[in-house]
Amino acid sequence: MSYIQVNNLWKEFGQTPVLERINADIEQGAFVTLVGTSGCGKSTFLNMLLGITQPSRGEITLEDQPLKAEPDGERGIVFQRYSVFPHLNVRQNILIALEFSASPFLARLFGQAKNEALRKVDEIIERVGLSHAATRYPHELSGGMRQRLAIAQALIARPKVLLLDEPFGALDPGIRKDMHQLVKELWQQEKLTVFMVTHDLQEAFLLGTRLWVFDKVRHDPDDASVYGSRITYDLDLSTPQSAANADEFSGEIEQTIAQPVNTLPSS
Amino acid sequence: MRLINRQPSPPVKLLLGILPFVILFFVYVGASQQRLAENPNDKLLPDLTKMSTAMERLALEPSKRTGEYLFWQDTGSSLQRLALGVGISALMGLIIGLVNGAIPVVRANLSPLITAISLVPPMAILPILFIIFGLGEVSKVVLIIIGIAPFIMRDMQARTLEIPSEEIIKAQTLTANSWQIVIRVLLPQILPRLLDTVRLSLGAAWIFLIAAEAIASTDGLGYRIFLVRRYLSMDVILPYVLWITLLAFFIDWGLRIISQRMFPWYHSQKH
């Protein structure tokens, strides 16, 4: 059986289908990048993986167990914004993850236990390159540093799956490149399974071992909201050969993404 | 340059700020002199000497009847009632607002009730308080609580709901349970907002305090003002009003400083 299975997944908001008949098997250690025009349902899919949105039909299983209907420690998340706690400095932001799991009532560690936890915290701060800013608060960090912190925070909880929701969308191009490097390194070292939603097709090709494009297959000319999106491209990028083959689709995909979303009836 | 773009330099800004106070002062002194020139026994606009004599009597000499320094006794009693009322309201507002904001089931249960209570005009139920709690300290403190606690509760609930859901989702992915999220994510972020809300509600708290003291009390700043009104003692009323204003200012200023010291991350976040 595959690590993650998506079985005949449908999602409707009220009468409006967003996703229809999504089926997929994902191997452990895959880096899946999700692209599509805005409103295509890629974020909805990520939210279902995260557990904050529930499927209307079908299910997602992780190691043959259906996903819990709320977020838990199996799935880590980095959002585009608001991922870190503004009232805690860098060290405390990461330490709190260890405190949550070790101290159910006070959610605080003391003495020896705290020192041990801080050693782990400092190690991961070092790995994401924030050692020089360990005692700064999030508002004193740049956008890129804040995302580094959010990633470190997610990683120290040792999730099985890491979900990235347009994590670099608000960053400058130069900083984005550094972040790609970091994410790739961490993904390889931790042997994580990653799902990343992005608007940037280049980024999707660069980081992914597998690229999904969400788009509508069926169109109703009178009412575009009748049908939901499906995965229209599922490209294997895991070997240089397959990536080269996939590259020829990039033009078509670029067009798909650039299209305005056609869920709204034209008025 | 357009008027909206013209920024006063710091000394000019300071001067412009002080100017109205100076003008008010001289207008008063001038008006007072004019009336006293016509009638040396005029009570409506006493001059500064009269006021300071009256205040010396109240603040520096023990009362002939009770042996207390009335001014300080009034101040102490009023501040104690205010502190109790505002303190209890803040605590209730924090706990109920936080729980309401954090837990949808509780919110569905309590939020309509709190909204309804906050719409009851507190002064209208003051007689009920006097009937239930008597004319002692309790009814005055309870009036302040009824006056401002629902407002603080509603505001704390709103502030809790304002915390980005991303943070709460993130905490869940870090294995936090509901309790841990409340005490480590929500509570610390709500505390500086509580201080903001308390500062805003202090004005209302003073109103309720002085109203309660005016109606049934044996000491307190509000009591004294309404007592000496019978003798048209503007020489006492005006300094008392000034003193209350000063106290209100310093309490507000103190809370702001405490907030800045304790929650630097909150204040640098706002701009």
XYZ file of C-alpha atoms in Angstrom:
538
model
C 0.000 0.000 0.000
C 1.137 3.537 -0.602
C 2.107 5.887 2.175
C -0.697 8.349 1.463
C -3.785 7.405 -0.495
C -6.436 9.742 -1.821
C -9.594 7.769 -2.558
C -12.296 9.266 -4.761
C -12.172 12.605 -2.978
C -14.918 15.198 -3.573
C -15.314 18.563 -1.985
C -18.318 20.809 -2.311
C -18.981 24.125 -0.594
C -22.757 24.257 -0.454
C -23.881 23.499 -3.990
C -20.554 24.435 -5.547
C -18.152 21.572 -6.219
C -14.515 22.564 -5.843
C -12.778 19.243 -6.279
C -14.154 16.113 -7.891
C -12.962 12.526 -8.077
C -9.411 13.044 -6.867
C -7.487 9.785 -6.719
C -3.797 9.513 -5.987
C -1.120 7.416 -4.319
C 1.843 9.169 -2.813
C 5.071 7.423 -1.881
C 6.889 8.206 1.337
C 9.517 10.883 0.807
C 7.789 12.453 -2.191
C 7.875 16.224 -2.679
C 4.564 17.040 -4.323
C 4.083 20.549 -5.671
C 0.527 21.742 -6.293
C -0.153 24.417 -8.877
C -3.243 25.803 -10.569
C -5.075 29.025 -11.144
C -6.476 30.731 -8.034
C -9.728 29.164 -6.915
C -8.856 25.800 -8.464
C -9.003 23.980 -5.153
C -5.324 23.326 -4.518
C -5.464 25.080 -1.162
C -8.692 23.251 -0.348
C -6.852 20.001 -1.008
C -4.003 21.076 1.276
C -6.518 22.056 3.969
C -8.024 18.573 3.764
C -4.567 17.065 4.218
C -4.136 19.385 7.209
C -7.505 18.435 8.682
C -9.119 21.884 8.835
C -11.454 21.112 5.921
C -13.294 17.807 5.649
C -13.960 16.002 2.371
C -17.572 15.844 1.199
C -16.983 12.348 -0.133
C -14.028 9.986 -0.190
C -11.091 9.968 2.172
C -7.366 10.470 2.558
C -5.367 7.812 4.384
C -1.911 8.091 5.875
C -0.243 4.700 6.433
C -3.670 3.109 5.865
C -5.303 5.139 8.629
C -7.864 7.799 7.702
C -6.582 11.274 8.545
C -7.860 12.765 11.788
C -10.556 15.388 11.297
C -8.467 18.038 13.052
C -4.821 19.109 12.853
C -2.374 16.948 14.802
C 1.333 16.256 15.157
C 1.464 13.979 12.106
C 1.108 16.919 9.752
C 3.263 20.025 10.025
C 2.278 23.280 8.375
C 3.951 26.476 7.215
C 1.576 29.213 6.068
C 2.436 32.253 4.033
C 1.842 34.472 7.075
C 1.028 34.281 10.801
C 2.793 30.945 11.238
C 4.840 31.958 14.273
C 3.794 33.234 17.680
C 4.378 37.005 17.907
C 4.714 37.021 21.709
C 7.626 34.571 21.775
C 11.182 35.058 20.575
C 12.857 32.700 18.110
C 14.063 30.230 20.727
C 10.774 30.252 22.631
C 8.831 29.799 19.407
C 10.599 26.514 18.795
C 10.856 25.464 22.421
C 7.100 25.731 22.787
C 6.696 22.822 20.349
C 8.688 20.580 22.688
C 6.878 21.968 25.707
C 3.483 21.164 24.203
C 4.355 17.497 23.805
C 6.283 17.073 27.059
C 4.179 19.031 29.533
C 0.432 18.545 29.035
C -0.756 20.770 31.864
C 1.682 23.655 32.284
C 3.046 23.499 28.733
C 6.381 24.595 30.195
C 9.661 22.816 30.847
C 12.003 23.595 33.736
C 15.564 22.840 34.850
C 17.287 19.856 33.310
C 14.449 19.023 30.923
C 14.413 22.583 29.652
C 18.169 22.631 29.114
C 17.983 19.429 27.117
C 15.121 20.782 25.039
C 17.025 24.029 24.432
C 19.978 22.040 23.097
C 17.673 20.552 20.444
C 16.180 23.980 19.804
C 19.589 25.603 19.269
C 20.601 22.789 16.967
C 17.637 23.352 14.673
C 18.047 27.138 14.869
C 21.572 26.583 13.622
C 20.337 24.397 10.777
C 17.882 26.987 9.491
C 20.506 29.716 9.895
C 18.911 31.806 12.630
C 21.594 31.462 15.347
C 22.414 35.167 15.200
C 18.753 36.037 15.820
C 17.872 33.486 18.508
C 16.584 36.023 21.007
C 14.739 38.271 18.574
C 10.978 38.524 18.369
C 9.143 37.804 15.088
C 8.444 41.492 14.443
C 12.197 42.072 14.498
C 12.772 39.464 11.774
C 12.620 39.859 8.007
C 10.002 37.930 6.046
C 12.511 35.278 5.042
C 13.777 34.821 8.588
C 10.215 34.473 9.842
C 9.607 31.674 7.344
C 12.849 29.997 8.421
C 11.550 30.123 11.959
C 8.168 28.707 10.896
C 9.911 25.827 9.142
C 12.143 25.100 12.140
C 9.090 25.146 14.382
C 7.263 22.673 12.147
C 10.277 20.374 11.843
C 11.095 20.042 15.530
C 7.693 18.404 16.090
C 8.844 15.647 13.669
C 5.748 15.482 11.480
C 5.295 12.639 8.979
C 4.027 15.045 6.361
C 5.049 18.678 5.928
C 2.500 20.976 4.291
C 3.637 24.282 2.792
C 0.918 26.753 1.800
C 2.588 29.260 -0.538
C 5.345 29.650 2.020
C 7.538 31.915 -0.103
C 4.785 33.854 -1.883
C 5.515 37.062 0.008
C 9.318 36.930 -0.275
C 11.751 38.705 -2.575
C 13.156 36.595 -5.430
C 16.702 36.488 -4.024
C 15.538 35.367 -0.603
C 13.220 32.868 -2.227
C 16.215 31.159 -3.802
C 17.883 30.738 -0.397
C 14.660 29.315 0.976
C 14.456 26.765 -1.871
C 17.934 25.628 -0.961
C 16.994 25.304 2.698
C 13.761 23.425 2.093
C 15.418 21.028 -0.304
C 18.200 20.296 2.172
C 15.848 19.743 5.072
C 13.552 17.557 2.982
C 16.470 15.327 2.004
C 17.921 15.140 5.516
C 14.637 14.480 7.288
C 13.221 12.166 4.602
C 9.941 14.039 4.834
C 6.920 13.776 2.626
C 6.126 17.305 1.490
C 3.111 18.933 -0.175
C 3.657 22.472 -1.338
C 1.073 24.812 -2.844
C 2.642 27.501 -5.004
C 1.812 30.073 -7.657
C 5.302 29.884 -9.073
C 5.614 27.164 -11.703
C 9.412 27.392 -11.804
C 9.501 26.807 -8.093
C 7.178 23.831 -8.536
C 9.470 22.258 -11.133
C 12.600 23.054 -9.167
C 11.569 21.593 -5.819
C 9.064 18.872 -6.636
C 9.605 15.218 -7.332
C 6.038 15.246 -8.509
C 3.945 18.086 -9.852
C 0.166 18.281 -9.833
C -1.891 20.750 -11.788
C -5.459 21.366 -10.623
C -7.918 22.384 -13.287
C -11.459 21.796 -14.476
C -11.864 19.000 -16.984
C -15.529 19.547 -17.680
C -16.950 22.946 -18.446
C -20.574 23.994 -18.519
C -20.842 26.971 -20.860
C -23.840 28.393 -18.971
C -22.627 28.002 -15.417
C -18.958 27.459 -14.779
C -19.516 26.532 -11.146
C -21.251 23.239 -11.991
C -18.065 21.203 -12.076
C -15.085 20.962 -9.761
C -11.374 20.663 -10.471
C -9.381 17.510 -10.941
C -5.690 16.785 -11.206
C -5.082 17.363 -14.901
C -1.326 16.859 -14.934
C 0.535 14.478 -12.631
C 4.171 14.789 -13.652
C 7.021 12.688 -12.347
C 10.080 14.848 -11.672
C 11.976 12.395 -9.491
C 14.730 11.547 -12.004
C 16.576 13.932 -14.318
C 15.208 11.935 -17.278
C 11.561 12.162 -16.191
C 12.001 15.806 -15.276
C 13.314 16.521 -18.751
C 10.285 14.751 -20.221
C 7.941 16.699 -17.981
C 9.511 19.973 -18.976
C 7.771 19.935 -22.339
C 4.433 20.420 -20.577
C 5.543 23.552 -18.812
C 4.215 25.797 -21.569
C 0.747 24.265 -21.457
C 0.693 24.354 -17.667
C 1.799 27.959 -17.670
C -1.278 28.759 -19.744
C -3.584 26.805 -17.459
C -2.335 28.648 -14.426
C -2.523 32.026 -16.096
C -6.192 31.558 -17.023
C -8.664 33.383 -14.836
C -10.646 30.997 -12.703
C -13.855 30.042 -14.463
C -16.024 29.206 -11.512
C -17.974 32.444 -11.682
C -20.771 32.691 -14.208
C -19.908 35.404 -16.696
C -22.124 38.377 -16.218
C 2.464 73.629 1.147
C -0.932 72.144 1.926
C -2.158 72.477 5.457
C -2.486 68.683 5.824
C 1.240 68.314 5.076
C 2.488 70.960 7.463
C 4.069 69.247 10.481
C 4.781 71.353 13.591
C 8.357 71.044 14.893
C 8.651 69.414 18.361
C 8.930 72.682 20.375
C 6.040 74.225 18.424
C 4.002 71.073 18.958
C 4.633 71.249 22.709
C 3.753 74.926 22.805
C 0.557 74.396 20.825
C -0.399 71.605 23.215
C 0.142 73.685 26.356
C -1.492 76.826 24.980
C -5.153 75.838 25.569
C -4.388 74.980 29.205
C -2.727 78.364 29.753
C -5.611 80.196 28.092
C -8.195 78.317 30.161
C -6.251 79.163 33.313
C -6.089 82.868 32.581
C -9.709 83.043 31.453
C -10.688 81.526 34.785
C -8.449 83.795 36.861
C -9.688 86.846 34.957
C -13.354 85.921 35.326
C -12.869 85.118 38.996
C -11.210 88.488 39.681
C -13.977 90.312 37.903
C -16.732 88.650 39.945
C -14.826 89.046 43.220
C -14.303 92.726 42.480
C -18.060 93.160 42.261
C -18.839 90.975 45.257
C -16.002 89.800 47.544
C -18.267 87.039 48.930
C -19.038 85.544 45.526
C -18.848 81.741 45.734
C -19.196 80.779 42.113
C -15.667 81.464 40.871
C -13.353 81.413 43.901
C -9.802 82.646 43.396
C -6.716 80.504 43.842
C -6.094 81.561 47.444
C -9.595 80.527 48.447
C -9.198 77.188 46.807
C -5.819 76.512 48.357
C -7.118 77.503 51.817
C -10.038 75.121 51.405
C -7.767 72.325 50.239
C -5.278 72.977 53.063
C -8.126 72.589 55.498
C -9.218 69.293 53.949
C -5.826 67.799 53.195
C -3.528 69.017 55.966
C -5.755 69.484 59.015
C -7.615 66.690 60.754
C -11.368 67.083 60.576
C -12.800 68.546 63.777
C -15.623 66.053 63.763
C -13.857 62.755 62.998
C -10.160 63.548 63.358
C -9.486 62.248 59.836
C -7.705 64.041 57.015
C -10.803 64.206 54.814
C -9.136 64.742 51.478
C -6.875 61.731 51.855
C -9.630 59.626 53.327
C -11.871 60.479 50.358
C -9.083 59.702 47.921
C -8.254 56.413 49.631
C -11.865 55.236 49.751
C -12.555 56.150 46.147
C -9.388 54.579 44.842
C -10.046 51.419 46.813
C -13.538 51.093 45.340
C -12.261 51.879 41.881
C -9.400 49.382 42.155
C -11.696 46.638 43.445
C -14.353 47.291 40.826
C -11.977 47.597 37.902
C -9.751 44.751 39.115
C -12.608 42.294 39.526
C -14.109 43.395 36.198
C -10.773 42.927 34.437
C -10.337 39.447 35.890
C -13.892 38.417 35.000
C -13.574 40.004 31.572
C -10.302 38.236 30.901
C -11.448 34.778 31.952
C -14.917 34.857 30.412
C -13.836 36.725 27.289
C -10.923 34.366 26.719
C -12.968 31.208 27.224
C -15.744 32.629 25.036
C -13.297 33.506 22.303
C -11.460 30.205 22.464
C -14.260 27.662 22.823
C -17.180 27.831 20.352
C -19.512 25.762 22.547
C -19.088 28.146 25.474
C -19.403 31.132 23.167
C -22.716 29.865 21.793
C -23.869 29.405 25.364
C -22.720 32.646 27.025
C -22.259 35.246 24.340
C -25.974 36.179 23.925
C -26.372 36.504 27.688
C -23.364 38.803 28.011
C -24.573 40.933 25.132
C -27.980 41.246 26.807
C -26.468 42.149 30.181
C -24.197 44.732 28.603
C -27.278 46.502 27.219
C -28.860 46.970 30.664
C -28.224 50.574 31.758
C -26.259 50.113 35.015
C -27.621 53.280 36.615
C -31.155 51.974 36.200
C -30.424 48.980 38.404
C -28.516 50.944 41.035
C -31.618 50.909 43.303
C -31.719 47.121 42.977
C -28.087 46.961 44.067
C -28.816 49.163 47.081
C -31.745 46.917 47.999
C -29.761 43.701 47.625
C -26.318 44.727 48.859
C -27.261 47.563 51.190
C -25.690 51.002 51.158
C -22.191 49.784 52.029
C -19.076 49.237 49.966
C -20.368 46.197 48.087
C -23.051 47.954 46.091
C -20.617 50.619 44.873
C -18.087 48.045 43.727
C -20.848 45.953 42.158
C -22.122 48.978 40.227
C -18.683 49.455 38.678
C -18.524 45.748 37.859
C -21.956 45.693 36.265
C -21.044 48.832 34.386
C -17.772 47.750 32.833
C -17.339 43.961 33.135
C -19.695 43.061 30.241
C -17.885 45.547 28.029
C -14.502 44.052 28.929
C -15.842 40.520 28.392
C -17.156 41.356 24.940
C -13.985 43.144 23.990
C -11.765 40.312 25.216
C -13.867 37.844 23.255
C -13.457 39.949 20.123
C -9.708 40.322 20.710
C -9.334 36.560 21.200
C -11.201 35.889 17.967
C -8.897 38.355 16.212
C -5.840 36.185 16.808
C -5.054 34.657 13.389
C -6.423 31.127 13.073
C -3.088 30.166 11.498
C -1.458 30.425 14.916
C -4.028 28.155 16.491
C -3.761 25.617 13.680
C 0.011 25.729 13.941
C -0.169 25.040 17.674
C -2.365 22.015 17.000
C 0.165 20.637 14.536
C 2.718 21.039 17.337
C 0.476 18.671 19.360
C -0.973 21.308 21.683
C -4.282 20.484 23.399
C -7.046 23.052 23.953
C -5.835 24.005 27.428
C -2.257 24.473 26.252
C -3.414 26.681 23.405
C -5.425 28.825 25.817
C -2.597 29.352 28.302
C 0.394 29.559 25.960
C -0.961 31.028 22.725
C -4.119 32.994 23.521
C -3.688 34.231 27.112
C -0.282 35.899 26.678
C -1.480 37.663 23.531
C -4.695 38.823 25.197
C -3.055 40.361 28.288
C -1.755 43.544 26.620
C -5.133 43.930 24.939
C -6.769 43.616 28.360
C -4.706 46.568 29.582
C -5.873 48.571 26.541
C -9.489 47.735 27.286
C -9.147 48.528 30.984
C -7.711 51.928 30.084
C -10.714 52.576 27.873
C -13.198 51.461 30.517
C -11.697 53.579 33.301
C -13.677 56.625 32.233
C -16.936 54.710 32.636
C -15.700 53.234 35.930
C -15.198 56.747 37.345
C -18.714 57.739 36.296
C -20.262 54.786 38.097
C -18.069 55.318 41.146
C -18.942 58.980 41.549
C -22.627 58.310 40.880
C -22.749 55.614 43.539
C -20.860 57.799 46.026
C -23.095 60.752 45.330
C -26.212 58.772 46.134
C -25.207 56.751 49.171
C -21.882 57.092 50.918
C -20.131 58.593 53.915
C -16.835 59.351 52.239
C -15.184 59.393 48.838
C -14.358 62.015 46.241
C -17.804 61.887 44.664
C -19.491 62.026 48.049
C -17.548 65.144 49.049
C -18.334 66.984 45.842
C -22.037 66.326 46.163
C -21.971 67.112 49.893
C -20.390 70.559 49.601
C -22.614 71.399 46.640
C -25.232 72.303 49.265
C -23.012 75.174 50.449
C -22.017 76.190 46.908
C -18.418 75.419 47.915
C -16.848 75.794 44.524
C -13.524 76.272 46.333
C -13.697 72.558 47.216
C -15.509 71.206 44.158
C -13.103 72.610 41.581
C -9.887 71.278 43.193
C -11.596 67.925 43.709
C -12.554 67.729 40.042
C -9.006 68.673 39.119
C -7.659 66.003 41.466
C -9.944 63.307 39.985
C -8.792 64.280 36.513
C -5.192 64.064 37.633
C -5.734 60.658 39.237
C -7.433 59.386 36.069
C -4.532 60.664 34.009
C -1.899 58.987 36.163
C -3.745 55.664 36.295
C -4.027 55.683 32.508
C -0.383 56.656 32.117
C 0.718 54.003 34.618
C -1.190 51.262 32.799
C 0.350 52.340 29.515
C 3.862 52.213 30.958
C 3.224 48.803 32.540
C 1.970 47.513 29.205
C 5.002 48.834 27.339
C 7.409 47.334 29.881
C 5.706 43.956 30.049
C 4.724 43.475 26.405
C 7.321 45.152 24.184
C 6.467 42.769 21.337
C 2.874 44.005 21.358
C 3.717 47.675 21.092
C 6.324 47.348 18.385
C 3.920 45.180 16.406
C 1.252 47.809 16.147
C 3.075 50.086 13.748
